[in-house]
PDB file of C-alpha atoms in Angstrom:
ATOM      1  CA  UNK A 676       0.000   0.000   0.000  1.00  0.00           C
ATOM      2  CA  UNK A 677       2.931   2.367   0.667  1.00  0.00           C
ATOM      3  CA  UNK A 678       4.120   2.075  -2.918  1.00  0.00           C
ATOM      4  CA  UNK A 679       0.715   2.815  -4.352  1.00  0.00           C
ATOM      5  CA  UNK A 680       0.270   5.755  -1.992  1.00  0.00           C
ATOM      6  CA  UNK A 681       3.491   7.242  -3.338  1.00  0.00           C
ATOM      7  CA  UNK A 682       2.319   6.761  -6.920  1.00  0.00           C
ATOM      8  CA  UNK A 683      -1.046   8.347  -6.237  1.00  0.00           C
ATOM      9  CA  UNK A 684       0.649  11.248  -4.477  1.00  0.00           C
ATOM     10  CA  UNK A 685       2.747  11.723  -7.599  1.00  0.00           C
ATOM     11  CA  UNK A 686      -0.383  11.766  -9.744  1.00  0.00           C
ATOM     12  CA  UNK A 687      -1.947  14.314  -7.429  1.00  0.00           C
ATOM     13  CA  UNK A 688       1.100  16.579  -7.448  1.00  0.00           C
ATOM     14  CA  UNK A 689       1.613  16.433 -11.193  1.00  0.00           C
ATOM     15  CA  UNK A 690      -2.024  16.626 -12.258  1.00  0.00           C
ATOM     16  CA  UNK A 691      -3.512  19.161  -9.891  1.00  0.00           C
ATOM     17  CA  UNK A 692      -2.556  22.757 -10.545  1.00  0.00           C
ATOM     18  CA  UNK A 693      -3.756  25.993  -9.026  1.00  0.00           C
ATOM     19  CA  UNK A 694      -7.526  26.298  -9.266  1.00  0.00           C
ATOM     20  CA  UNK A 695      -7.344  29.423 -11.401  1.00  0.00           C
ATOM     21  CA  UNK A 696      -5.326  27.519 -14.003  1.00  0.00           C
ATOM     22  CA  UNK A 697      -7.640  24.511 -14.320  1.00  0.00           C
ATOM     23  CA  UNK A 698      -9.675  24.669 -17.508  1.00  0.00           C
ATOM     24  CA  UNK A 699     -13.060  22.980 -17.112  1.00  0.00           C
ATOM     25  CA  UNK A 700     -14.837  22.343 -20.394  1.00  0.00           C
ATOM     26  CA  UNK A 701     -17.677  20.196 -21.651  1.00  0.00           C
ATOM     27  CA  UNK A 702     -18.848  18.436 -24.796  1.00  0.00           C
ATOM     28  CA  UNK A 703     -22.507  17.684 -25.458  1.00  0.00           C
ATOM     29  CA  UNK A 704     -22.902  14.030 -26.426  1.00  0.00           C
ATOM     30  CA  UNK A 705     -26.706  13.833 -26.529  1.00  0.00           C
ATOM     31  CA  UNK A 706     -29.700  15.670 -25.097  1.00  0.00           C
ATOM     32  CA  UNK A 707     -28.941  16.326 -21.400  1.00  0.00           C
ATOM     33  CA  UNK A 708     -25.692  14.282 -21.599  1.00  0.00           C
ATOM     34  CA  UNK A 709     -22.219  15.833 -21.383  1.00  0.00           C
ATOM     35  CA  UNK A 710     -18.574  14.886 -20.980  1.00  0.00           C
ATOM     36  CA  UNK A 711     -16.719  17.284 -18.673  1.00  0.00           C
ATOM     37  CA  UNK A 712     -12.942  17.629 -18.566  1.00  0.00           C
ATOM     38  CA  UNK A 713     -10.961  19.370 -15.869  1.00  0.00           C
ATOM     39  CA  UNK A 714      -8.319  18.113 -13.436  1.00  0.00           C
ATOM     40  CA  UNK A 715      -8.476  14.375 -12.870  1.00  0.00           C
ATOM     41  CA  UNK A 716     -10.691  11.682 -14.307  1.00  0.00           C
ATOM     42  CA  UNK A 717     -13.203  12.599 -16.985  1.00  0.00           C
ATOM     43  CA  UNK A 718     -16.754  13.256 -15.840  1.00  0.00           C
ATOM     44  CA  UNK A 719     -20.043  12.280 -17.469  1.00  0.00           C
ATOM     45  CA  UNK A 720     -23.052  14.369 -16.483  1.00  0.00           C
ATOM     46  CA  UNK A 721     -26.772  14.153 -17.149  1.00  0.00           C
ATOM     47  CA  UNK A 722     -28.150  17.645 -16.559  1.00  0.00           C
ATOM     48  CA  UNK A 723     -31.722  18.874 -16.776  1.00  0.00           C
ATOM     49  CA  UNK A 724     -34.779  20.095 -14.865  1.00  0.00           C
ATOM     50  CA  UNK A 725     -34.786  17.014 -12.613  1.00  0.00           C
ATOM     51  CA  UNK A 726     -31.278  17.782 -11.382  1.00  0.00           C
ATOM     52  CA  UNK A 727     -27.912  16.281 -12.284  1.00  0.00           C
ATOM     53  CA  UNK A 728     -26.400  12.829 -12.229  1.00  0.00           C
ATOM     54  CA  UNK A 729     -22.616  12.990 -12.310  1.00  0.00           C
ATOM     55  CA  UNK A 730     -20.099  10.214 -12.898  1.00  0.00           C
ATOM     56  CA  UNK A 731     -16.907  10.857 -10.884  1.00  0.00           C
ATOM     57  CA  UNK A 732     -15.990  14.066  -9.082  1.00  0.00           C
ATOM     58  CA  UNK A 733     -12.307  14.835  -9.781  1.00  0.00           C
ATOM     59  CA  UNK A 734     -10.712  16.910  -6.986  1.00  0.00           C
ATOM     60  CA  UNK A 735     -12.166  19.066  -4.223  1.00  0.00           C
ATOM     61  CA  UNK A 736     -10.547  22.267  -5.491  1.00  0.00           C
ATOM     62  CA  UNK A 737     -12.206  21.899  -8.915  1.00  0.00           C
ATOM     63  CA  UNK A 738     -15.731  21.441  -7.524  1.00  0.00           C
ATOM     64  CA  UNK A 739     -16.741  25.126  -7.860  1.00  0.00           C
ATOM     65  CA  UNK A 740     -15.827  25.106 -11.543  1.00  0.00           C
ATOM     66  CA  UNK A 741     -17.596  21.817 -12.160  1.00  0.00           C
ATOM     67  CA  UNK A 742     -20.714  23.167 -10.427  1.00  0.00           C
ATOM     68  CA  UNK A 743     -20.528  26.270 -12.603  1.00  0.00           C
ATOM     69  CA  UNK A 744     -20.240  24.109 -15.718  1.00  0.00           C
ATOM     70  CA  UNK A 745     -23.289  22.096 -14.675  1.00  0.00           C
ATOM     71  CA  UNK A 746     -25.273  25.255 -13.965  1.00  0.00           C
ATOM     72  CA  UNK A 747     -24.366  26.640 -17.372  1.00  0.00           C
ATOM     73  CA  UNK A 748     -26.486  23.777 -18.754  1.00  0.00           C
ATOM     74  CA  UNK A 749     -29.375  24.192 -16.286  1.00  0.00           C
ATOM     75  CA  UNK A 750     -29.612  27.237 -14.044  1.00  0.00           C
ATOM     76  CA  UNK A 751     -29.452  26.374 -10.352  1.00  0.00           C
ATOM     77  CA  UNK A 752     -29.100  22.638 -10.965  1.00  0.00           C
ATOM     78  CA  UNK A 753     -28.146  20.475  -7.978  1.00  0.00           C
ATOM     79  CA  UNK A 754     -26.293  17.151  -8.054  1.00  0.00           C
ATOM     80  CA  UNK A 755     -28.866  14.531  -7.061  1.00  0.00           C
ATOM     81  CA  UNK A 756     -26.777  11.426  -7.749  1.00  0.00           C
ATOM     82  CA  UNK A 757     -23.019  10.858  -7.974  1.00  0.00           C
ATOM     83  CA  UNK A 758     -21.533   7.632  -9.313  1.00  0.00           C
ATOM     84  CA  UNK A 759     -17.912   6.703  -8.614  1.00  0.00           C
ATOM     85  CA  UNK A 760     -16.243   4.416 -11.152  1.00  0.00           C
ATOM     86  CA  UNK A 761     -13.604   3.391  -8.559  1.00  0.00           C
ATOM     87  CA  UNK A 762     -11.867   4.741  -5.455  1.00  0.00           C
ATOM     88  CA  UNK A 763      -8.803   6.642  -6.726  1.00  0.00           C
ATOM     89  CA  UNK A 764      -8.469  10.213  -5.541  1.00  0.00           C
ATOM     90  CA  UNK A 765      -8.584  11.859  -8.950  1.00  0.00           C
ATOM     91  CA  UNK A 766     -12.093  10.409  -9.344  1.00  0.00           C
ATOM     92  CA  UNK A 767     -13.503  10.709  -5.793  1.00  0.00           C
ATOM     93  CA  UNK A 768     -11.721  13.463  -3.863  1.00  0.00           C
ATOM     94  CA  UNK A 769     -14.356  15.960  -4.983  1.00  0.00           C
ATOM     95  CA  UNK A 770     -17.262  13.849  -3.676  1.00  0.00           C
ATOM     96  CA  UNK A 771     -18.026  15.869  -0.562  1.00  0.00           C
ATOM     97  CA  UNK A 772     -17.528  19.262  -2.199  1.00  0.00           C
ATOM     98  CA  UNK A 773     -19.582  18.404  -5.272  1.00  0.00           C
ATOM     99  CA  UNK A 774     -22.304  16.161  -3.911  1.00  0.00           C
ATOM    100  CA  UNK A 775     -22.554  16.272  -0.116  1.00  0.00           C
ATOM    101  CA  UNK A 776     -26.062  15.149   0.790  1.00  0.00           C
ATOM    102  CA  UNK A 777     -26.631  13.523  -2.573  1.00  0.00           C
ATOM    103  CA  UNK A 778     -26.971   9.830  -3.330  1.00  0.00           C
ATOM    104  CA  UNK A 779     -23.434   8.492  -3.950  1.00  0.00           C
ATOM    105  CA  UNK A 780     -23.267   5.099  -5.640  1.00  0.00           C
ATOM    106  CA  UNK A 781     -20.211   2.858  -6.059  1.00  0.00           C
ATOM    107  CA  UNK A 782     -18.940  -0.710  -6.107  1.00  0.00           C
ATOM    108  CA  UNK A 783     -19.020  -2.257  -2.624  1.00  0.00           C
ATOM    109  CA  UNK A 784     -15.224  -2.343  -2.443  1.00  0.00           C
ATOM    110  CA  UNK A 785     -15.030   1.416  -2.999  1.00  0.00           C
ATOM    111  CA  UNK A 786     -16.789   2.085   0.287  1.00  0.00           C
ATOM    112  CA  UNK A 787     -14.498  -0.367   2.081  1.00  0.00           C
ATOM    113  CA  UNK A 788     -11.378   1.351   0.771  1.00  0.00           C
ATOM    114  CA  UNK A 789     -12.573   4.915   1.300  1.00  0.00           C
ATOM    115  CA  UNK A 790     -13.751   4.182   4.862  1.00  0.00           C
ATOM    116  CA  UNK A 791     -10.249   2.889   5.606  1.00  0.00           C
ATOM    117  CA  UNK A 792      -8.826   6.292   4.607  1.00  0.00           C
ATOM    118  CA  UNK A 793      -9.246   8.419   7.742  1.00  0.00           C
ATOM    119  CA  UNK A 794      -8.531  11.598   5.765  1.00  0.00           C
ATOM    120  CA  UNK A 795     -11.370  11.043   3.312  1.00  0.00           C
ATOM    121  CA  UNK A 796     -14.395  13.246   4.171  1.00  0.00           C
ATOM    122  CA  UNK A 797     -17.189  11.131   5.630  1.00  0.00           C
ATOM    123  CA  UNK A 798     -19.768  13.213   3.746  1.00  0.00           C
ATOM    124  CA  UNK A 799     -18.178  12.016   0.500  1.00  0.00           C
ATOM    125  CA  UNK A 800     -18.511   8.313   1.237  1.00  0.00           C
ATOM    126  CA  UNK A 801     -20.797   6.227  -0.964  1.00  0.00           C
ATOM    127  CA  UNK A 802     -24.310   6.024   0.435  1.00  0.00           C
ATOM    128  CA  UNK A 803     -25.263   3.018  -1.691  1.00  0.00           C
ATOM    129  CA  UNK A 804     -23.056   0.190  -2.905  1.00  0.00           C
ATOM    130  CA  UNK A 805     -23.678  -2.878  -5.031  1.00  0.00           C
ATOM    131  CA  UNK A 806     -22.167  -5.515  -7.262  1.00  0.00           C
ATOM    132  CA  UNK A 807     -23.752  -6.582 -10.516  1.00  0.00           C
ATOM    133  CA  UNK A 808     -25.997  -4.193 -12.434  1.00  0.00           C
ATOM    134  CA  UNK A 809     -28.077  -1.221 -11.408  1.00  0.00           C
ATOM    135  CA  UNK A 810     -30.557   0.811 -13.471  1.00  0.00           C
ATOM    136  CA  UNK A 811     -31.105   4.549 -13.005  1.00  0.00           C
ATOM    137  CA  UNK A 812     -32.997   7.289 -14.824  1.00  0.00           C
ATOM    138  CA  UNK A 813     -32.945  11.076 -14.657  1.00  0.00           C
ATOM    139  CA  UNK A 814     -34.143  13.740 -17.086  1.00  0.00           C
ATOM    140  CA  UNK A 815     -35.483  10.980 -19.303  1.00  0.00           C
ATOM    141  CA  UNK A 816     -32.012   9.463 -19.692  1.00  0.00           C
ATOM    142  CA  UNK A 817     -31.658   5.762 -18.884  1.00  0.00           C
ATOM    143  CA  UNK A 818     -28.405   4.768 -17.192  1.00  0.00           C
ATOM    144  CA  UNK A 819     -27.020   1.321 -16.451  1.00  0.00           C
ATOM    145  CA  UNK A 820     -24.193   0.751 -13.984  1.00  0.00           C
ATOM    146  CA  UNK A 821     -22.219  -2.471 -14.326  1.00  0.00           C
ATOM    147  CA  UNK A 822     -19.521  -3.601 -11.905  1.00  0.00           C
ATOM    148  CA  UNK A 823     -16.563  -5.327 -13.519  1.00  0.00           C
ATOM    149  CA  UNK A 824     -14.287  -8.219 -12.563  1.00  0.00           C
ATOM    150  CA  UNK A 825     -10.964  -7.151 -11.035  1.00  0.00           C
ATOM    151  CA  UNK A 826      -8.903  -5.143 -13.509  1.00  0.00           C
ATOM    152  CA  UNK A 827      -7.876  -1.527 -12.800  1.00  0.00           C
ATOM    153  CA  UNK A 828      -8.753  -2.125  -9.129  1.00  0.00           C
ATOM    154  CA  UNK A 829     -11.046  -4.521  -7.286  1.00  0.00           C
ATOM    155  CA  UNK A 830     -13.872  -1.986  -7.338  1.00  0.00           C
ATOM    156  CA  UNK A 831     -14.441  -0.835 -10.912  1.00  0.00           C
ATOM    157  CA  UNK A 832     -17.698  -0.128 -12.644  1.00  0.00           C
ATOM    158  CA  UNK A 833     -18.674   1.248 -16.052  1.00  0.00           C
ATOM    159  CA  UNK A 834     -21.624   3.463 -16.894  1.00  0.00           C
ATOM    160  CA  UNK A 835     -23.782   2.907 -19.971  1.00  0.00           C
ATOM    161  CA  UNK A 836     -26.037   5.507 -21.566  1.00  0.00           C
ATOM    162  CA  UNK A 837     -27.531   2.984 -23.967  1.00  0.00           C
ATOM    163  CA  UNK A 838     -30.029   5.185 -25.812  1.00  0.00           C
ATOM    164  CA  UNK A 839     -27.267   7.671 -26.627  1.00  0.00           C
ATOM    165  CA  UNK A 840     -24.751   4.866 -27.385  1.00  0.00           C
ATOM    166  CA  UNK A 841     -22.294   6.350 -24.881  1.00  0.00           C
ATOM    167  CA  UNK A 842     -20.104   4.447 -22.421  1.00  0.00           C
ATOM    168  CA  UNK A 843     -18.077   5.889 -19.538  1.00  0.00           C
ATOM    169  CA  UNK A 844     -15.310   3.339 -18.979  1.00  0.00           C
ATOM    170  CA  UNK A 845     -13.740   4.817 -15.874  1.00  0.00           C
ATOM    171  CA  UNK A 846     -10.060   3.897 -15.773  1.00  0.00           C
ATOM    172  CA  UNK A 847     -10.560   0.781 -17.870  1.00  0.00           C
ATOM    173  CA  UNK A 848      -9.469   3.043 -20.718  1.00  0.00           C
ATOM    174  CA  UNK A 849      -6.614   5.559 -20.845  1.00  0.00           C
ATOM    175  CA  UNK A 850      -6.825   7.144 -24.280  1.00  0.00           C
ATOM    176  CA  UNK A 851      -3.605   6.636 -26.249  1.00  0.00           C
ATOM    177  CA  UNK A 852      -1.448   6.231 -23.161  1.00  0.00           C
ATOM    178  CA  UNK A 853      -0.210   3.448 -20.906  1.00  0.00           C
ATOM    179  CA  UNK A 854      -2.808   2.604 -18.243  1.00  0.00           C
ATOM    180  CA  UNK A 855      -2.374   2.546 -14.494  1.00  0.00           C
ATOM    181  CA  UNK A 856      -3.237  -0.912 -13.174  1.00  0.00           C
ATOM    182  CA  UNK A 857      -3.337  -0.785  -9.393  1.00  0.00           C
ATOM    183  CA  UNK A 858      -1.861  -4.167  -8.538  1.00  0.00           C
ATOM    184  CA  UNK A 859      -1.742  -3.230  -4.843  1.00  0.00           C
ATOM    185  CA  UNK A 860      -5.509  -2.665  -4.783  1.00  0.00           C
ATOM    186  CA  UNK A 861      -6.716  -5.829  -6.460  1.00  0.00           C
ATOM    187  CA  UNK A 862      -5.831  -4.821 -10.013  1.00  0.00           C
ATOM    188  CA  UNK A 863      -4.874  -7.409 -12.617  1.00  0.00           C
ATOM    189  CA  UNK A 864      -3.207  -7.071 -16.011  1.00  0.00           C
ATOM    190  CA  UNK A 865      -4.991 -10.119 -17.416  1.00  0.00           C
ATOM    191  CA  UNK A 866      -8.269  -8.992 -15.871  1.00  0.00           C
ATOM    192  CA  UNK A 867      -7.826  -5.529 -17.346  1.00  0.00           C
ATOM    193  CA  UNK A 868      -7.203  -6.900 -20.829  1.00  0.00           C
ATOM    194  CA  UNK A 869     -10.178  -9.259 -20.540  1.00  0.00           C
ATOM    195  CA  UNK A 870     -12.463  -6.415 -19.469  1.00  0.00           C
ATOM    196  CA  UNK A 871     -11.374  -4.293 -22.429  1.00  0.00           C
ATOM    197  CA  UNK A 872     -12.130  -7.232 -24.733  1.00  0.00           C
ATOM    198  CA  UNK A 873     -15.554  -7.579 -23.131  1.00  0.00           C
ATOM    199  CA  UNK A 874     -16.344  -3.887 -23.602  1.00  0.00           C
ATOM    200  CA  UNK A 875     -15.208  -4.051 -27.225  1.00  0.00           C
ATOM    201  CA  UNK A 876     -17.671  -6.895 -27.821  1.00  0.00           C
ATOM    202  CA  UNK A 877     -20.506  -4.708 -26.499  1.00  0.00           C
ATOM    203  CA  UNK A 878     -19.967  -1.534 -28.541  1.00  0.00           C
ATOM    204  CA  UNK A 879     -20.048  -0.558 -32.198  1.00  0.00           C
ATOM    205  CA  UNK A 880     -18.292   1.921 -34.481  1.00  0.00           C
ATOM    206  CA  UNK A 881     -20.712   4.687 -33.482  1.00  0.00           C
ATOM    207  CA  UNK A 882     -20.280   4.290 -29.717  1.00  0.00           C
ATOM    208  CA  UNK A 883     -18.860   7.337 -27.966  1.00  0.00           C
ATOM    209  CA  UNK A 884     -16.397   6.344 -25.268  1.00  0.00           C
ATOM    210  CA  UNK A 885     -15.585   8.552 -22.297  1.00  0.00           C
ATOM    211  CA  UNK A 886     -12.198   7.266 -21.110  1.00  0.00           C
ATOM    212  CA  UNK A 887     -10.980   7.741 -17.585  1.00  0.00           C
ATOM    213  CA  UNK A 888      -8.300  10.025 -18.986  1.00  0.00           C
ATOM    214  CA  UNK A 889      -7.887  11.621 -22.385  1.00  0.00           C
ATOM    215  CA  UNK A 890     -10.137  12.800 -25.173  1.00  0.00           C
ATOM    216  CA  UNK A 891     -13.494  11.398 -26.244  1.00  0.00           C
ATOM    217  CA  UNK A 892     -12.825   8.155 -28.089  1.00  0.00           C
ATOM    218  CA  UNK A 893     -14.485   5.594 -30.354  1.00  0.00           C
ATOM    219  CA  UNK A 894     -14.216   1.846 -30.852  1.00  0.00           C
ATOM    220  CA  UNK A 895     -11.077   2.217 -32.975  1.00  0.00           C
ATOM    221  CA  UNK A 896      -9.383   4.007 -30.088  1.00  0.00           C
ATOM    222  CA  UNK A 897     -10.233   1.211 -27.655  1.00  0.00           C
ATOM    223  CA  UNK A 898      -9.050  -1.378 -30.173  1.00  0.00           C
ATOM    224  CA  UNK A 899      -5.763   0.515 -30.497  1.00  0.00           C
ATOM    225  CA  UNK A 900      -5.456   0.501 -26.711  1.00  0.00           C
ATOM    226  CA  UNK A 901      -6.034  -3.263 -26.536  1.00  0.00           C
ATOM    227  CA  UNK A 902      -3.444  -3.958 -29.229  1.00  0.00           C
ATOM    228  CA  UNK A 903      -0.887  -1.888 -27.324  1.00  0.00           C
ATOM    229  CA  UNK A 904      -1.474  -3.832 -24.116  1.00  0.00           C
ATOM    230  CA  UNK A 905      -1.369  -7.227 -25.789  1.00  0.00           C
ATOM    231  CA  UNK A 906       1.768  -6.511 -27.778  1.00  0.00           C
ATOM    232  CA  UNK A 907       3.711  -4.847 -24.971  1.00  0.00           C
ATOM    233  CA  UNK A 908       2.765  -7.710 -22.653  1.00  0.00           C
ATOM    234  CA  UNK A 909       4.026 -10.153 -25.277  1.00  0.00           C
ATOM    235  CA  UNK A 910       7.313  -8.240 -25.559  1.00  0.00           C
ATOM    236  CA  UNK A 911       7.912  -8.219 -21.813  1.00  0.00           C
ATOM    237  CA  UNK A 912       6.848 -11.864 -21.415  1.00  0.00           C
ATOM    238  CA  UNK A 913       9.244 -12.956 -24.174  1.00  0.00           C
ATOM    239  CA  UNK A 914      12.177 -11.147 -22.570  1.00  0.00           C
ATOM    240  CA  UNK A 915      11.233 -12.541 -19.174  1.00  0.00           C
ATOM    241  CA  UNK A 916      11.179 -16.060 -20.659  1.00  0.00           C
ATOM    242  CA  UNK A 917      14.715 -15.453 -21.917  1.00  0.00           C
ATOM    243  CA  UNK A 918      15.795 -14.984 -18.312  1.00  0.00           C
ATOM    244  CA  UNK A 919      16.081 -11.209 -18.334  1.00  0.00           C
ATOM    245  CA  UNK A 920      15.442  -9.468 -15.038  1.00  0.00           C
ATOM    246  CA  UNK A 921      12.928  -6.694 -14.535  1.00  0.00           C
ATOM    247  CA  UNK A 922      15.677  -4.072 -14.464  1.00  0.00           C
ATOM    248  CA  UNK A 923      17.272  -5.470 -17.612  1.00  0.00           C
ATOM    249  CA  UNK A 924      13.976  -5.239 -19.468  1.00  0.00           C
ATOM    250  CA  UNK A 925      13.495  -1.674 -18.251  1.00  0.00           C
ATOM    251  CA  UNK A 926      16.977  -0.817 -19.503  1.00  0.00           C
ATOM    252  CA  UNK A 927      16.252  -2.396 -22.903  1.00  0.00           C
ATOM    253  CA  UNK A 928      12.823  -0.758 -23.179  1.00  0.00           C
ATOM    254  CA  UNK A 929       9.861  -1.530 -25.384  1.00  0.00           C
ATOM    255  CA  UNK A 930       9.727  -1.311 -29.162  1.00  0.00           C
ATOM    256  CA  UNK A 931      10.000   2.217 -30.540  1.00  0.00           C
ATOM    257  CA  UNK A 932       6.369   2.209 -31.695  1.00  0.00           C
ATOM    258  CA  UNK A 933       5.199   2.498 -28.072  1.00  0.00           C
ATOM    259  CA  UNK A 934       7.280   5.527 -27.068  1.00  0.00           C
ATOM    260  CA  UNK A 935       4.414   7.969 -27.595  1.00  0.00           C
ATOM    261  CA  UNK A 936       2.228   6.084 -25.083  1.00  0.00           C
ATOM    262  CA  UNK A 937       4.452   7.076 -22.163  1.00  0.00           C
ATOM    263  CA  UNK A 938       3.214   9.947 -20.015  1.00  0.00           C
ATOM    264  CA  UNK A 939       4.147  11.695 -16.791  1.00  0.00           C
ATOM    265  CA  UNK A 940       2.405   9.231 -14.472  1.00  0.00           C
ATOM    266  CA  UNK A 941       2.747   5.887 -16.239  1.00  0.00           C
ATOM    267  CA  UNK A 942       6.064   6.111 -17.995  1.00  0.00           C
ATOM    268  CA  UNK A 943       7.449   3.311 -20.131  1.00  0.00           C
ATOM    269  CA  UNK A 944       9.431   2.117 -17.115  1.00  0.00           C
ATOM    270  CA  UNK A 945       6.368   1.924 -14.860  1.00  0.00           C
ATOM    271  CA  UNK A 946       4.391   0.143 -17.550  1.00  0.00           C
ATOM    272  CA  UNK A 947       7.159  -2.426 -18.024  1.00  0.00           C
ATOM    273  CA  UNK A 948       7.320  -3.029 -14.281  1.00  0.00           C
ATOM    274  CA  UNK A 949       3.542  -3.548 -14.213  1.00  0.00           C
ATOM    275  CA  UNK A 950       3.709  -6.020 -17.104  1.00  0.00           C
ATOM    276  CA  UNK A 951       6.638  -7.884 -15.508  1.00  0.00           C
ATOM    277  CA  UNK A 952       4.416  -8.709 -12.531  1.00  0.00           C
ATOM    278  CA  UNK A 953       1.562  -9.965 -14.738  1.00  0.00           C
TER     279      UNK A 953
END
């Protein structure tokens, strides 16, 4: 847990900037349905006269800007329901500031992990947890929540907006970059790959994908992501089978075609070390 805490602290320090420098923006995906970008994991929001349903909350310091973005769609709108795709801070640390008093829904394991964090605001804890599927509706928009087998963590769920053909993947998709797979919190490389395959089997070329991080994507983007994971895993596994150590593989690196997938949090080195433990 210490190692993962250090990594998450690094993500926090390198992602979060001064509030006045965070640019919060939105894209309309369908009537009442928006993707909101800011600091942290991407947000999906259903906004209308019945209130707002929001998927993930980013960070506490961004909450005023996210509220303002929601109210630009519907004057005076209040968050009625918040869904957390998993427990990582860049997706839940804004819970209390954005949705205190609202219904907060998450995978059962999310509540367990957040309750164990004494610094996490109690008013931001999930008020309802489940495993399996859950149906919701607000502003005439049907929403389906589906918990997933262990992959990014042991508490992931995805959010379907079926009528609009939109899927919020949470951190089961990092657009055109190496993913973070939290092995210390129940994550699994093989489980992650299997979940991506499952999602690919359930979407079509017109599906709009809200990744946990990055720009709005389509099926081709998720297919590209899967190919990267499969091929880099094959590279690392082959070198491991040759008797090379983890450090030797890091020193050798991956094929040149994957260089552009490295980013400030999950560098090529960190991705190799994740794959080595698969």
